Amino acid sequence: MKKIVLSLALLGLLIACGDKEPKAKKKNIVVTSNSHNGEPSSVALEEIIKEYNQNNPEVNIEFIPGSSDYEETMKTKMATNSLPDIFGTHGWSVNRYKEYLEPLNNREWAKYLSPAIAPVITDENDKFYILPLDVDIVGLPYNLDILEAAGVDPKEIKTIDDFIVALEKVKQIGVTPIYIGGKDSASIGNIYDWIAPGLIVLTNDNPQGENLKNGIFDEKAWNQTGEFIKTLVDNGYINRDALTGNDAARALGTGKAAFLFFGTSMINEGNSYNPNARLDFIALPTKDRDQKSYFITGERMALGVWKDSPNKKEALEFLDYLAKPENVSKMATANILPTGLTNAKSDLGKFEGSYNLGDQYQYVGFFDREYLPSGAWETLCSIGASIISGQMTVAEASKKMREDFDKLKKNK
């Protein structure tokens, strides 16, 4: 009797279960970027993701912030073709990642792509592969209080010669003209990245842009970049601890330095040390006075969809959600940068006028991304440090750059 009762109970349970539809498995979409944990852009993205997950219970968007080894991690994932569903391209959407990314020209928001970023992220077939949530615009950060004390009008700095004159005036009042935070090697690599366009690309005499893109490296032309760095060293225009310094934002904000070769995000950080400091940025100088000074533009918070993602449909739907004007505005405002889509606007606060750039300037991509093979950034940092330390002459640094350029081009 007990067996019969148990059998009937089990049968009833099976029938009851059979009446219910099996629940669909929630899809997990992994999003990662080079934005570190706690950075304003990471915090903003996490808030958007939380809202999306609440309104879309069939998926779970999981955000994994980047770390200092983000680039190496992504190279490993490319080698095994096992990338996240959505990932940040940190300036390399075309030159490094495009074969792994889904083209996005057919998305509804594509028509709003900002003309400031479009040339940088579009390939030779007019395809682009990322949603640019903002536009990284780089100029030369400065402390106006120091420049005024030195008798320098930053808006009058148009050429490299103008810049050198300004540095000398700052030195004469006992302030470090340029703070180099060499503990972060990017501070040294940035000198090349930002000055090379004005010296060897946007120039009337022997411009090297097309040569570099075609794999031709001219040591004599490149010497000009090393000579610029040596001029900074020989004339005492950089801090004595340039190779080990790690206090750029504080130096700018507290008036210990007049200029930085760091991104404009340092301005906001500098003001955290001194809210009353008048910090801003100017366009970068050229060698020739009849050439317009320039800003560097590129990817900052830019996300694409892995073309082989098993959840590609859902990943694209989330990317479309991110592209909504209110979300683009939130992300760009977090980085205090212009938006990557024209139907959205960020809150730039006191920098609103600084980003009203107009056509009186030229716009170029980051030098190493535009003109050098992948991997050359490390060489820029090392040869710059060697010139500063005196371990390399300018000619030796140029030779090392050419050797690595040729090797990296060959192995591309």
mmCIF file of C-alpha atoms in Angstrom:
data_model
loop_
_atom_site.group_PDB
_atom_site.id
_atom_site.type_symbol
_atom_site.label_atom_id
_atom_site.label_comp_id
_atom_site.label_asym_id
_atom_site.label_seq_id
_atom_site.Cartn_x
_atom_site.Cartn_y
_atom_site.Cartn_z
ATOM 1 C CA MET A 1 0.000 0.000 0.000
ATOM 2 C CA LYS A 2 2.852 2.346 0.900
ATOM 3 C CA LYS A 3 4.494 1.640 -2.479
ATOM 4 C CA ILE A 4 1.254 2.457 -4.309
ATOM 5 C CA VAL A 5 0.839 5.748 -2.416
ATOM 6 C CA LEU A 6 4.467 6.740 -3.120
ATOM 7 C CA SER A 7 4.086 5.868 -6.801
ATOM 8 C CA LEU A 8 0.925 7.935 -7.138
ATOM 9 C CA ALA A 9 2.615 10.864 -5.353
ATOM 10 C CA LEU A 10 5.590 10.644 -7.684
ATOM 11 C CA LEU A 11 3.318 10.427 -10.725
ATOM 12 C CA GLY A 12 1.428 13.497 -9.541
ATOM 13 C CA LEU A 13 4.658 15.380 -9.089
ATOM 14 C CA LEU A 14 5.833 14.498 -12.604
ATOM 15 C CA ILE A 15 2.495 15.567 -14.094
ATOM 16 C CA ALA A 16 2.619 18.839 -12.175
ATOM 17 C CA CYS A 17 6.146 19.493 -13.422
ATOM 18 C CA GLY A 18 5.097 18.624 -16.941
ATOM 19 C CA ASP A 19 2.488 21.373 -16.842
ATOM 20 C CA LYS A 20 5.177 24.014 -16.397
ATOM 21 C CA GLU A 21 7.286 25.407 -19.247
ATOM 22 C CA PRO A 22 11.008 24.920 -18.655
ATOM 23 C CA LYS A 23 12.713 28.199 -17.787
ATOM 24 C CA ALA A 24 15.053 29.585 -20.462
ATOM 25 C CA LYS A 25 18.623 29.882 -19.270
ATOM 26 C CA LYS A 26 19.646 33.494 -18.635
ATOM 27 C CA LYS A 27 22.372 34.599 -21.037
ATOM 28 C CA ASN A 28 25.494 36.097 -19.516
ATOM 29 C CA ILE A 29 27.115 38.904 -21.527
ATOM 30 C CA VAL A 30 30.650 39.844 -20.479
ATOM 31 C CA VAL A 31 31.716 43.467 -20.956
ATOM 32 C CA THR A 32 35.272 44.583 -20.287
ATOM 33 C CA SER A 33 37.297 47.694 -20.978
ATOM 34 C CA ASN A 34 40.602 49.363 -20.181
ATOM 35 C CA SER A 35 38.755 51.639 -17.728
ATOM 36 C CA HIS A 36 39.901 50.614 -14.251
ATOM 37 C CA ASN A 37 37.732 49.805 -11.266
ATOM 38 C CA GLY A 38 36.529 52.971 -9.554
ATOM 39 C CA GLU A 39 37.273 55.298 -12.469
ATOM 40 C CA PRO A 40 34.367 57.649 -13.222
ATOM 41 C CA SER A 41 33.674 55.950 -16.572
ATOM 42 C CA SER A 42 33.611 52.508 -14.934
ATOM 43 C CA VAL A 43 31.209 53.723 -12.254
ATOM 44 C CA ALA A 44 28.918 55.269 -14.881
ATOM 45 C CA LEU A 45 28.943 52.095 -16.969
ATOM 46 C CA GLU A 46 28.134 49.949 -13.947
ATOM 47 C CA GLU A 47 25.111 52.142 -13.213
ATOM 48 C CA ILE A 48 23.845 51.784 -16.781
ATOM 49 C CA ILE A 49 24.383 48.025 -16.674
ATOM 50 C CA LYS A 50 22.476 47.718 -13.393
ATOM 51 C CA GLU A 51 19.496 49.515 -14.915
ATOM 52 C CA TYR A 52 19.626 47.344 -18.050
ATOM 53 C CA ASN A 53 19.759 44.100 -16.066
ATOM 54 C CA GLN A 54 16.736 45.139 -14.021
ATOM 55 C CA ASN A 55 14.699 45.775 -17.172
ATOM 56 C CA ASN A 56 15.942 42.748 -19.128
ATOM 57 C CA PRO A 57 15.708 39.686 -16.853
ATOM 58 C CA GLU A 58 16.520 37.295 -19.700
ATOM 59 C CA VAL A 59 20.146 38.474 -19.780
ATOM 60 C CA ASN A 60 22.851 39.347 -17.286
ATOM 61 C CA ILE A 61 25.400 41.952 -18.310
ATOM 62 C CA GLU A 62 28.595 41.401 -16.336
ATOM 63 C CA PHE A 63 31.187 44.187 -16.303
ATOM 64 C CA ILE A 64 34.865 43.372 -15.707
ATOM 65 C CA PRO A 65 36.944 46.562 -15.302
ATOM 66 C CA GLY A 66 40.396 46.693 -16.850
ATOM 67 C CA SER A 67 43.740 46.522 -15.086
ATOM 68 C CA SER A 68 47.329 47.532 -15.823
ATOM 69 C CA ASP A 69 47.848 44.393 -17.933
ATOM 70 C CA TYR A 70 44.680 44.877 -20.006
ATOM 71 C CA GLU A 71 46.561 45.106 -23.306
ATOM 72 C CA GLU A 72 48.532 41.892 -22.722
ATOM 73 C CA THR A 73 45.384 40.111 -21.576
ATOM 74 C CA MET A 74 43.602 41.093 -24.780
ATOM 75 C CA LYS A 75 46.526 39.932 -26.915
ATOM 76 C CA THR A 76 46.305 36.520 -25.252
ATOM 77 C CA LYS A 77 42.570 36.365 -25.853
ATOM 78 C CA MET A 78 43.044 37.307 -29.510
ATOM 79 C CA ALA A 79 45.593 34.529 -29.931
ATOM 80 C CA THR A 80 43.052 31.981 -28.691
ATOM 81 C CA ASN A 81 40.039 33.701 -30.301
ATOM 82 C CA SER A 82 38.220 33.724 -26.982
ATOM 83 C CA LEU A 83 37.336 37.356 -26.430
ATOM 84 C CA PRO A 84 34.666 38.920 -24.208
ATOM 85 C CA ASP A 85 31.260 39.529 -25.810
ATOM 86 C CA ILE A 86 31.881 43.298 -25.648
ATOM 87 C CA PHE A 87 35.285 44.867 -25.094
ATOM 88 C CA GLY A 88 37.079 48.192 -25.083
ATOM 89 C CA THR A 89 39.587 48.769 -27.864
ATOM 90 C CA HIS A 90 41.789 51.442 -26.169
ATOM 91 C CA GLY A 91 42.679 53.154 -29.430
ATOM 92 C CA TRP A 92 43.135 50.112 -31.650
ATOM 93 C CA SER A 93 39.692 49.314 -33.059
ATOM 94 C CA VAL A 94 40.980 49.393 -36.653
ATOM 95 C CA ASN A 95 44.694 48.619 -36.548
ATOM 96 C CA ARG A 96 44.531 45.741 -34.093
ATOM 97 C CA TYR A 97 40.996 44.524 -33.386
ATOM 98 C CA LYS A 98 38.874 44.971 -36.494
ATOM 99 C CA GLU A 99 39.174 41.348 -37.646
ATOM 100 C CA TYR A 100 37.657 40.305 -34.309
ATOM 101 C CA LEU A 101 34.846 42.863 -34.255
ATOM 102 C CA GLU A 102 31.367 43.096 -35.748
ATOM 103 C CA PRO A 103 30.973 46.052 -38.179
ATOM 104 C CA LEU A 104 28.460 48.553 -36.806
ATOM 105 C CA ASN A 105 27.616 50.738 -39.805
ATOM 106 C CA ASN A 106 24.087 49.328 -39.969
ATOM 107 C CA ARG A 107 23.104 50.249 -36.403
ATOM 108 C CA GLU A 108 20.435 52.931 -36.060
ATOM 109 C CA TRP A 109 22.759 55.229 -34.102
ATOM 110 C CA ALA A 110 25.544 55.041 -36.713
ATOM 111 C CA LYS A 111 24.260 58.144 -38.526
ATOM 112 C CA TYR A 112 25.143 60.202 -35.461
ATOM 113 C CA LEU A 113 28.838 59.317 -35.455
ATOM 114 C CA SER A 114 30.818 62.431 -34.529
ATOM 115 C CA PRO A 115 32.991 63.827 -37.344
ATOM 116 C CA ALA A 116 35.706 64.394 -34.734
ATOM 117 C CA ILE A 117 36.127 60.641 -34.211
ATOM 118 C CA ALA A 118 34.901 59.148 -37.511
ATOM 119 C CA PRO A 119 38.228 59.361 -39.433
ATOM 120 C CA VAL A 120 40.108 57.737 -36.556
ATOM 121 C CA ILE A 121 37.839 54.675 -36.219
ATOM 122 C CA THR A 122 36.922 54.083 -39.883
ATOM 123 C CA ASP A 123 38.913 51.662 -42.056
ATOM 124 C CA GLU A 124 39.761 51.868 -45.760
ATOM 125 C CA ASN A 125 36.401 50.262 -46.608
ATOM 126 C CA ASP A 126 34.462 52.927 -44.656
ATOM 127 C CA LYS A 127 33.559 50.430 -41.938
ATOM 128 C CA PHE A 128 33.744 51.107 -38.210
ATOM 129 C CA TYR A 129 33.587 48.614 -35.388
ATOM 130 C CA ILE A 130 32.988 50.423 -32.094
ATOM 131 C CA LEU A 131 30.533 52.627 -30.295
ATOM 132 C CA PRO A 132 32.579 55.708 -29.304
ATOM 133 C CA LEU A 133 30.933 56.904 -26.121
ATOM 134 C CA ASP A 134 33.244 59.908 -25.996
ATOM 135 C CA VAL A 135 36.094 61.454 -27.992
ATOM 136 C CA ASP A 136 39.542 61.652 -26.474
ATOM 137 C CA ILE A 137 40.873 65.110 -27.321
ATOM 138 C CA VAL A 138 44.415 65.797 -26.199
ATOM 139 C CA GLY A 139 46.123 69.135 -25.913
ATOM 140 C CA LEU A 140 48.851 70.480 -23.658
ATOM 141 C CA PRO A 141 47.667 71.029 -20.045
ATOM 142 C CA TYR A 142 48.943 74.203 -18.388
ATOM 143 C CA ASN A 143 48.693 76.261 -15.211
ATOM 144 C CA LEU A 144 47.625 79.793 -16.161
ATOM 145 C CA ASP A 145 48.664 81.258 -12.800
ATOM 146 C CA ILE A 146 52.279 80.237 -13.478
ATOM 147 C CA LEU A 147 52.251 81.316 -17.109
ATOM 148 C CA GLU A 148 50.899 84.768 -16.257
ATOM 149 C CA ALA A 149 53.562 85.166 -13.572
ATOM 150 C CA ALA A 150 56.166 84.315 -16.238
ATOM 151 C CA GLY A 151 54.652 86.691 -18.791
ATOM 152 C CA VAL A 152 53.461 83.923 -21.098
ATOM 153 C CA ASP A 153 50.167 83.976 -23.027
ATOM 154 C CA PRO A 154 49.377 80.303 -23.730
ATOM 155 C CA LYS A 155 47.116 81.217 -26.649
ATOM 156 C CA GLU A 156 50.142 82.715 -28.431
ATOM 157 C CA ILE A 157 52.092 79.438 -28.405
ATOM 158 C CA LYS A 158 51.754 78.277 -32.012
ATOM 159 C CA THR A 159 55.165 76.797 -32.898
ATOM 160 C CA ILE A 160 57.862 74.693 -31.247
ATOM 161 C CA ASP A 161 60.024 77.828 -31.067
ATOM 162 C CA ASP A 162 57.205 79.686 -29.264
ATOM 163 C CA PHE A 163 56.990 76.789 -26.832
ATOM 164 C CA ILE A 164 60.722 76.812 -26.080
ATOM 165 C CA VAL A 165 60.595 80.577 -25.421
ATOM 166 C CA ALA A 166 57.703 80.033 -23.002
ATOM 167 C CA LEU A 167 59.596 77.271 -21.183
ATOM 168 C CA GLU A 168 62.600 79.532 -20.708
ATOM 169 C CA LYS A 169 60.416 82.289 -19.238
ATOM 170 C CA VAL A 170 58.894 79.843 -16.768
ATOM 171 C CA LYS A 171 62.335 78.573 -15.793
ATOM 172 C CA GLN A 172 63.437 82.139 -15.085
ATOM 173 C CA ILE A 173 60.805 82.530 -12.341
ATOM 174 C CA GLY A 174 62.035 79.377 -10.607
ATOM 175 C CA VAL A 175 59.251 76.989 -11.633
ATOM 176 C CA THR A 176 59.724 73.667 -13.436
ATOM 177 C CA PRO A 177 58.503 74.276 -17.007
ATOM 178 C CA ILE A 178 57.414 70.657 -17.706
ATOM 179 C CA TYR A 179 56.799 67.888 -15.181
ATOM 180 C CA ILE A 180 57.658 64.416 -16.500
ATOM 181 C CA GLY A 181 56.295 61.605 -14.337
ATOM 182 C CA GLY A 182 58.606 58.877 -15.606
ATOM 183 C CA LYS A 183 57.534 56.320 -13.030
ATOM 184 C CA ASP A 184 54.584 56.015 -15.411
ATOM 185 C CA SER A 185 56.517 55.561 -18.667
ATOM 186 C CA ALA A 186 53.550 56.958 -20.617
ATOM 187 C CA SER A 187 54.661 60.416 -19.518
ATOM 188 C CA ILE A 188 57.815 59.926 -21.627
ATOM 189 C CA GLY A 189 56.139 58.139 -24.527
ATOM 190 C CA ASN A 190 53.600 60.956 -24.689
ATOM 191 C CA ILE A 191 56.326 63.461 -25.587
ATOM 192 C CA TYR A 192 56.919 61.565 -28.819
ATOM 193 C CA ASP A 193 53.249 60.848 -29.369
ATOM 194 C CA TRP A 194 52.240 64.493 -29.098
ATOM 195 C CA ILE A 195 55.238 66.355 -30.542
ATOM 196 C CA ALA A 196 56.147 64.057 -33.458
ATOM 197 C CA PRO A 197 53.106 65.113 -35.557
ATOM 198 C CA GLY A 198 54.187 68.763 -35.419
ATOM 199 C CA LEU A 199 57.827 68.000 -36.156
ATOM 200 C CA ILE A 200 57.740 65.323 -38.852
ATOM 201 C CA VAL A 201 54.165 64.932 -40.155
ATOM 202 C CA LEU A 202 52.399 68.315 -40.224
ATOM 203 C CA THR A 203 55.408 70.040 -41.738
ATOM 204 C CA ASN A 204 56.252 71.690 -45.056
ATOM 205 C CA ASP A 205 59.737 70.200 -45.261
ATOM 206 C CA ASN A 206 59.993 66.452 -45.870
ATOM 207 C CA PRO A 207 56.787 65.255 -44.126
ATOM 208 C CA GLN A 208 57.051 61.626 -43.035
ATOM 209 C CA GLY A 209 53.441 60.531 -42.539
ATOM 210 C CA GLU A 210 53.010 58.561 -45.748
ATOM 211 C CA ASN A 211 56.510 57.091 -45.514
ATOM 212 C CA LEU A 212 55.832 55.756 -42.039
ATOM 213 C CA LYS A 213 52.490 54.287 -43.097
ATOM 214 C CA ASN A 214 54.268 52.596 -46.021
ATOM 215 C CA GLY A 215 56.946 51.078 -43.793
ATOM 216 C CA ILE A 216 59.725 53.578 -44.559
ATOM 217 C CA PHE A 217 61.617 54.975 -41.571
ATOM 218 C CA ASP A 218 63.876 58.018 -42.040
ATOM 219 C CA GLU A 219 66.381 58.261 -39.174
ATOM 220 C CA LYS A 220 67.448 61.795 -40.097
ATOM 221 C CA ALA A 221 63.857 63.061 -39.948
ATOM 222 C CA TRP A 222 63.232 61.165 -36.716
ATOM 223 C CA ASN A 223 66.264 62.815 -35.111
ATOM 224 C CA GLN A 224 64.153 65.956 -34.708
ATOM 225 C CA THR A 225 62.013 64.249 -32.072
ATOM 226 C CA GLY A 226 65.049 63.168 -30.055
ATOM 227 C CA GLU A 227 66.619 66.614 -30.387
ATOM 228 C CA PHE A 228 63.469 68.118 -28.885
ATOM 229 C CA ILE A 229 63.733 65.873 -25.823
ATOM 230 C CA LYS A 230 67.465 66.586 -25.506
ATOM 231 C CA THR A 231 66.711 70.327 -25.599
ATOM 232 C CA LEU A 232 64.342 69.878 -22.657
ATOM 233 C CA VAL A 233 67.030 68.011 -20.721
ATOM 234 C CA ASP A 234 69.988 70.249 -21.586
ATOM 235 C CA ASN A 235 68.153 73.455 -20.696
ATOM 236 C CA GLY A 236 66.656 72.235 -17.439
ATOM 237 C CA TYR A 237 63.086 72.426 -18.691
ATOM 238 C CA ILE A 238 62.013 69.178 -16.983
ATOM 239 C CA ASN A 239 62.065 68.066 -13.352
ATOM 240 C CA ARG A 240 65.273 66.465 -12.070
ATOM 241 C CA ASP A 241 63.455 63.277 -11.074
ATOM 242 C CA ALA A 242 61.866 62.946 -14.525
ATOM 243 C CA LEU A 243 62.570 59.203 -14.683
ATOM 244 C CA THR A 244 61.085 58.409 -11.271
ATOM 245 C CA GLY A 245 58.572 61.205 -10.661
ATOM 246 C CA ASN A 246 54.983 60.236 -10.032
ATOM 247 C CA ASP A 247 53.222 63.437 -9.010
ATOM 248 C CA ALA A 248 52.228 65.179 -12.230
ATOM 249 C CA ALA A 249 48.705 66.240 -11.293
ATOM 250 C CA ARG A 250 49.813 67.661 -7.945
ATOM 251 C CA ALA A 251 52.714 69.515 -9.597
ATOM 252 C CA LEU A 252 50.366 71.150 -12.082
ATOM 253 C CA GLY A 253 47.644 71.971 -9.575
ATOM 254 C CA THR A 254 49.953 73.406 -6.916
ATOM 255 C CA GLY A 255 52.010 75.471 -9.340
ATOM 256 C CA LYS A 256 55.198 73.398 -9.125
ATOM 257 C CA ALA A 257 55.076 72.943 -12.919
ATOM 258 C CA ALA A 258 53.628 74.906 -15.832
ATOM 259 C CA PHE A 259 52.959 72.157 -18.408
ATOM 260 C CA LEU A 260 52.393 68.394 -18.571
ATOM 261 C CA PHE A 261 52.700 65.744 -21.262
ATOM 262 C CA PHE A 262 49.708 63.919 -19.825
ATOM 263 C CA GLY A 263 46.079 63.698 -20.928
ATOM 264 C CA THR A 264 43.645 66.493 -20.179
ATOM 265 C CA SER A 265 42.119 64.320 -17.435
ATOM 266 C CA MET A 266 45.089 65.500 -15.354
ATOM 267 C CA ILE A 267 43.501 68.948 -15.281
ATOM 268 C CA ASN A 268 40.592 67.710 -13.220
ATOM 269 C CA GLU A 269 42.921 65.769 -10.947
ATOM 270 C CA GLY A 270 45.191 68.796 -10.606
ATOM 271 C CA ASN A 271 42.255 70.878 -9.424
ATOM 272 C CA SER A 272 41.598 68.320 -6.708
ATOM 273 C CA TYR A 273 44.876 69.484 -5.102
ATOM 274 C CA ASN A 274 44.042 73.150 -5.611
ATOM 275 C CA PRO A 275 40.453 73.998 -6.603
ATOM 276 C CA ASN A 276 41.455 77.613 -7.203
ATOM 277 C CA ALA A 277 44.187 76.833 -9.719
ATOM 278 C CA ARG A 278 43.384 78.027 -13.229
ATOM 279 C CA LEU A 279 44.147 74.944 -15.304
ATOM 280 C CA ASP A 280 43.333 74.457 -18.965
ATOM 281 C CA PHE A 281 44.895 73.149 -22.179
ATOM 282 C CA ILE A 282 46.056 74.466 -25.555
ATOM 283 C CA ALA A 283 46.621 72.979 -28.996
ATOM 284 C CA LEU A 284 49.997 71.393 -29.696
ATOM 285 C CA PRO A 285 52.652 73.411 -31.557
ATOM 286 C CA THR A 286 53.982 72.792 -35.063
ATOM 287 C CA LYS A 287 57.430 73.399 -36.534
ATOM 288 C CA ASP A 288 56.146 75.760 -39.234
ATOM 289 C CA ARG A 289 54.222 78.921 -38.423
ATOM 290 C CA ASP A 290 51.967 78.581 -41.479
ATOM 291 C CA GLN A 291 50.757 75.180 -40.229
ATOM 292 C CA LYS A 292 47.756 75.191 -37.909
ATOM 293 C CA SER A 293 48.442 73.945 -34.406
ATOM 294 C CA TYR A 294 46.691 70.676 -33.677
ATOM 295 C CA PHE A 295 44.782 68.516 -31.253
ATOM 296 C CA ILE A 296 45.132 64.759 -31.001
ATOM 297 C CA THR A 297 41.879 62.836 -31.192
ATOM 298 C CA GLY A 298 41.202 59.192 -30.599
ATOM 299 C CA GLU A 299 39.247 56.509 -28.800
ATOM 300 C CA ARG A 300 38.709 56.795 -25.070
ATOM 301 C CA MET A 301 35.676 54.820 -23.883
ATOM 302 C CA ALA A 302 34.975 52.809 -27.026
ATOM 303 C CA LEU A 303 33.274 49.400 -27.055
ATOM 304 C CA GLY A 304 32.787 46.814 -29.788
ATOM 305 C CA VAL A 305 31.128 43.397 -30.113
ATOM 306 C CA TRP A 306 33.183 40.247 -30.689
ATOM 307 C CA LYS A 307 32.030 38.953 -34.086
ATOM 308 C CA ASP A 308 32.199 35.311 -32.929
ATOM 309 C CA SER A 309 30.355 35.866 -29.676
ATOM 310 C CA PRO A 310 27.787 33.109 -28.980
ATOM 311 C CA ASN A 311 25.603 35.927 -27.636
ATOM 312 C CA LYS A 312 26.141 38.392 -30.474
ATOM 313 C CA LYS A 313 22.480 39.326 -30.850
ATOM 314 C CA GLU A 314 22.112 40.169 -27.180
ATOM 315 C CA ALA A 315 25.488 41.952 -27.117
ATOM 316 C CA LEU A 316 24.444 44.177 -30.030
ATOM 317 C CA GLU A 317 21.161 44.950 -28.300
ATOM 318 C CA PHE A 318 23.036 46.102 -25.198
ATOM 319 C CA LEU A 319 25.387 48.201 -27.336
ATOM 320 C CA ASP A 320 22.310 49.854 -28.897
ATOM 321 C CA TYR A 321 21.066 50.587 -25.386
ATOM 322 C CA LEU A 322 24.403 52.171 -24.500
ATOM 323 C CA ALA A 323 24.073 54.337 -27.624
ATOM 324 C CA LYS A 324 20.916 56.014 -26.308
ATOM 325 C CA PRO A 325 21.622 59.776 -25.973
ATOM 326 C CA GLU A 326 21.154 59.807 -22.210
ATOM 327 C CA ASN A 327 23.671 56.966 -21.762
ATOM 328 C CA VAL A 328 26.234 58.462 -24.133
ATOM 329 C CA SER A 329 25.891 61.765 -22.282
ATOM 330 C CA LYS A 330 26.423 60.049 -18.947
ATOM 331 C CA MET A 331 29.540 58.228 -20.111
ATOM 332 C CA ALA A 332 31.123 61.263 -21.794
ATOM 333 C CA THR A 333 30.356 63.498 -18.825
ATOM 334 C CA ALA A 334 32.107 60.993 -16.548
ATOM 335 C CA ASN A 335 35.325 61.510 -18.527
ATOM 336 C CA ILE A 336 34.672 65.254 -19.072
ATOM 337 C CA LEU A 337 34.963 64.770 -22.826
ATOM 338 C CA PRO A 338 32.810 65.540 -25.876
ATOM 339 C CA THR A 339 30.380 62.818 -26.901
ATOM 340 C CA GLY A 340 31.133 60.344 -29.677
ATOM 341 C CA LEU A 341 27.602 60.696 -31.086
ATOM 342 C CA THR A 342 26.190 64.030 -32.215
ATOM 343 C CA ASN A 343 22.685 63.416 -30.837
ATOM 344 C CA ALA A 344 24.059 63.513 -27.291
ATOM 345 C CA LYS A 345 25.814 66.242 -25.322
ATOM 346 C CA SER A 346 28.081 65.993 -22.290
ATOM 347 C CA ASP A 347 28.366 68.383 -19.377
ATOM 348 C CA LEU A 348 31.867 69.830 -19.757
ATOM 349 C CA GLY A 349 31.484 72.384 -16.999
ATOM 350 C CA LYS A 350 34.183 75.057 -17.050
ATOM 351 C CA PHE A 351 35.882 73.319 -19.988
ATOM 352 C CA GLU A 352 32.957 73.978 -22.327
ATOM 353 C CA GLY A 353 34.880 76.766 -24.071
ATOM 354 C CA SER A 354 38.097 74.746 -24.247
ATOM 355 C CA TYR A 355 36.396 72.059 -26.301
ATOM 356 C CA ASN A 356 34.809 74.556 -28.673
ATOM 357 C CA LEU A 357 37.624 73.843 -31.095
ATOM 358 C CA GLY A 358 36.394 74.828 -34.552
ATOM 359 C CA ASP A 359 38.324 74.598 -37.811
ATOM 360 C CA GLN A 360 41.205 76.857 -36.830
ATOM 361 C CA TYR A 361 43.078 73.738 -35.731
ATOM 362 C CA GLN A 362 44.231 70.482 -37.296
ATOM 363 C CA TYR A 363 43.208 67.115 -35.857
ATOM 364 C CA VAL A 364 45.393 64.025 -35.874
ATOM 365 C CA GLY A 365 45.177 60.557 -34.365
ATOM 366 C CA PHE A 366 47.588 59.358 -31.689
ATOM 367 C CA PHE A 367 50.955 59.150 -33.428
ATOM 368 C CA ASP A 368 51.908 55.603 -32.423
ATOM 369 C CA ARG A 369 48.499 54.263 -33.474
ATOM 370 C CA GLU A 370 48.480 56.095 -36.812
ATOM 371 C CA TYR A 371 52.071 55.796 -37.990
ATOM 372 C CA LEU A 372 53.893 53.085 -36.044
ATOM 373 C CA PRO A 373 53.420 49.303 -35.925
ATOM 374 C CA SER A 374 51.805 47.678 -32.912
ATOM 375 C CA GLY A 375 54.366 47.295 -30.147
ATOM 376 C CA ALA A 376 56.358 50.453 -30.983
ATOM 377 C CA TRP A 377 54.914 52.329 -28.008
ATOM 378 C CA GLU A 378 57.269 50.488 -25.664
ATOM 379 C CA THR A 379 60.218 51.586 -27.816
ATOM 380 C CA LEU A 380 59.101 55.230 -27.634
ATOM 381 C CA CYS A 381 59.056 55.049 -23.853
ATOM 382 C CA SER A 382 62.441 53.331 -23.577
ATOM 383 C CA ILE A 383 64.406 55.496 -26.033
ATOM 384 C CA GLY A 384 62.924 58.654 -24.523
ATOM 385 C CA ALA A 385 64.054 57.526 -21.071
ATOM 386 C CA SER A 386 67.508 56.714 -22.459
ATOM 387 C CA ILE A 387 67.905 60.212 -23.918
ATOM 388 C CA ILE A 388 66.821 61.782 -20.630
ATOM 389 C CA SER A 389 69.264 59.619 -18.643
ATOM 390 C CA GLY A 390 72.099 60.175 -21.121
ATOM 391 C CA GLN A 391 72.410 56.460 -21.883
ATOM 392 C CA MET A 392 71.664 57.085 -25.562
ATOM 393 C CA THR A 393 72.544 59.842 -27.966
ATOM 394 C CA VAL A 394 69.844 61.166 -30.270
ATOM 395 C CA ALA A 395 71.380 59.227 -33.175
ATOM 396 C CA GLU A 396 71.486 56.000 -31.151
ATOM 397 C CA ALA A 397 67.849 56.450 -30.133
ATOM 398 C CA SER A 398 66.828 56.967 -33.768
ATOM 399 C CA LYS A 399 68.742 53.849 -34.824
ATOM 400 C CA LYS A 400 67.016 51.789 -32.121
ATOM 401 C CA MET A 401 63.642 53.180 -33.225
ATOM 402 C CA ARG A 402 64.310 52.235 -36.853
ATOM 403 C CA GLU A 403 65.431 48.701 -35.905
ATOM 404 C CA ASP A 404 62.291 48.082 -33.854
ATOM 405 C CA PHE A 405 60.097 49.742 -36.481
ATOM 406 C CA ASP A 406 61.455 47.423 -39.194
ATOM 407 C CA LYS A 407 61.204 44.338 -36.998
ATOM 408 C CA LEU A 408 57.651 45.064 -35.885
ATOM 409 C CA LYS A 409 56.545 45.872 -39.428
ATOM 410 C CA LYS A 410 58.014 42.593 -40.657
ATOM 411 C CA ASN A 411 56.310 40.573 -37.918
ATOM 412 C CA LYS A 412 52.951 42.284 -38.331
#
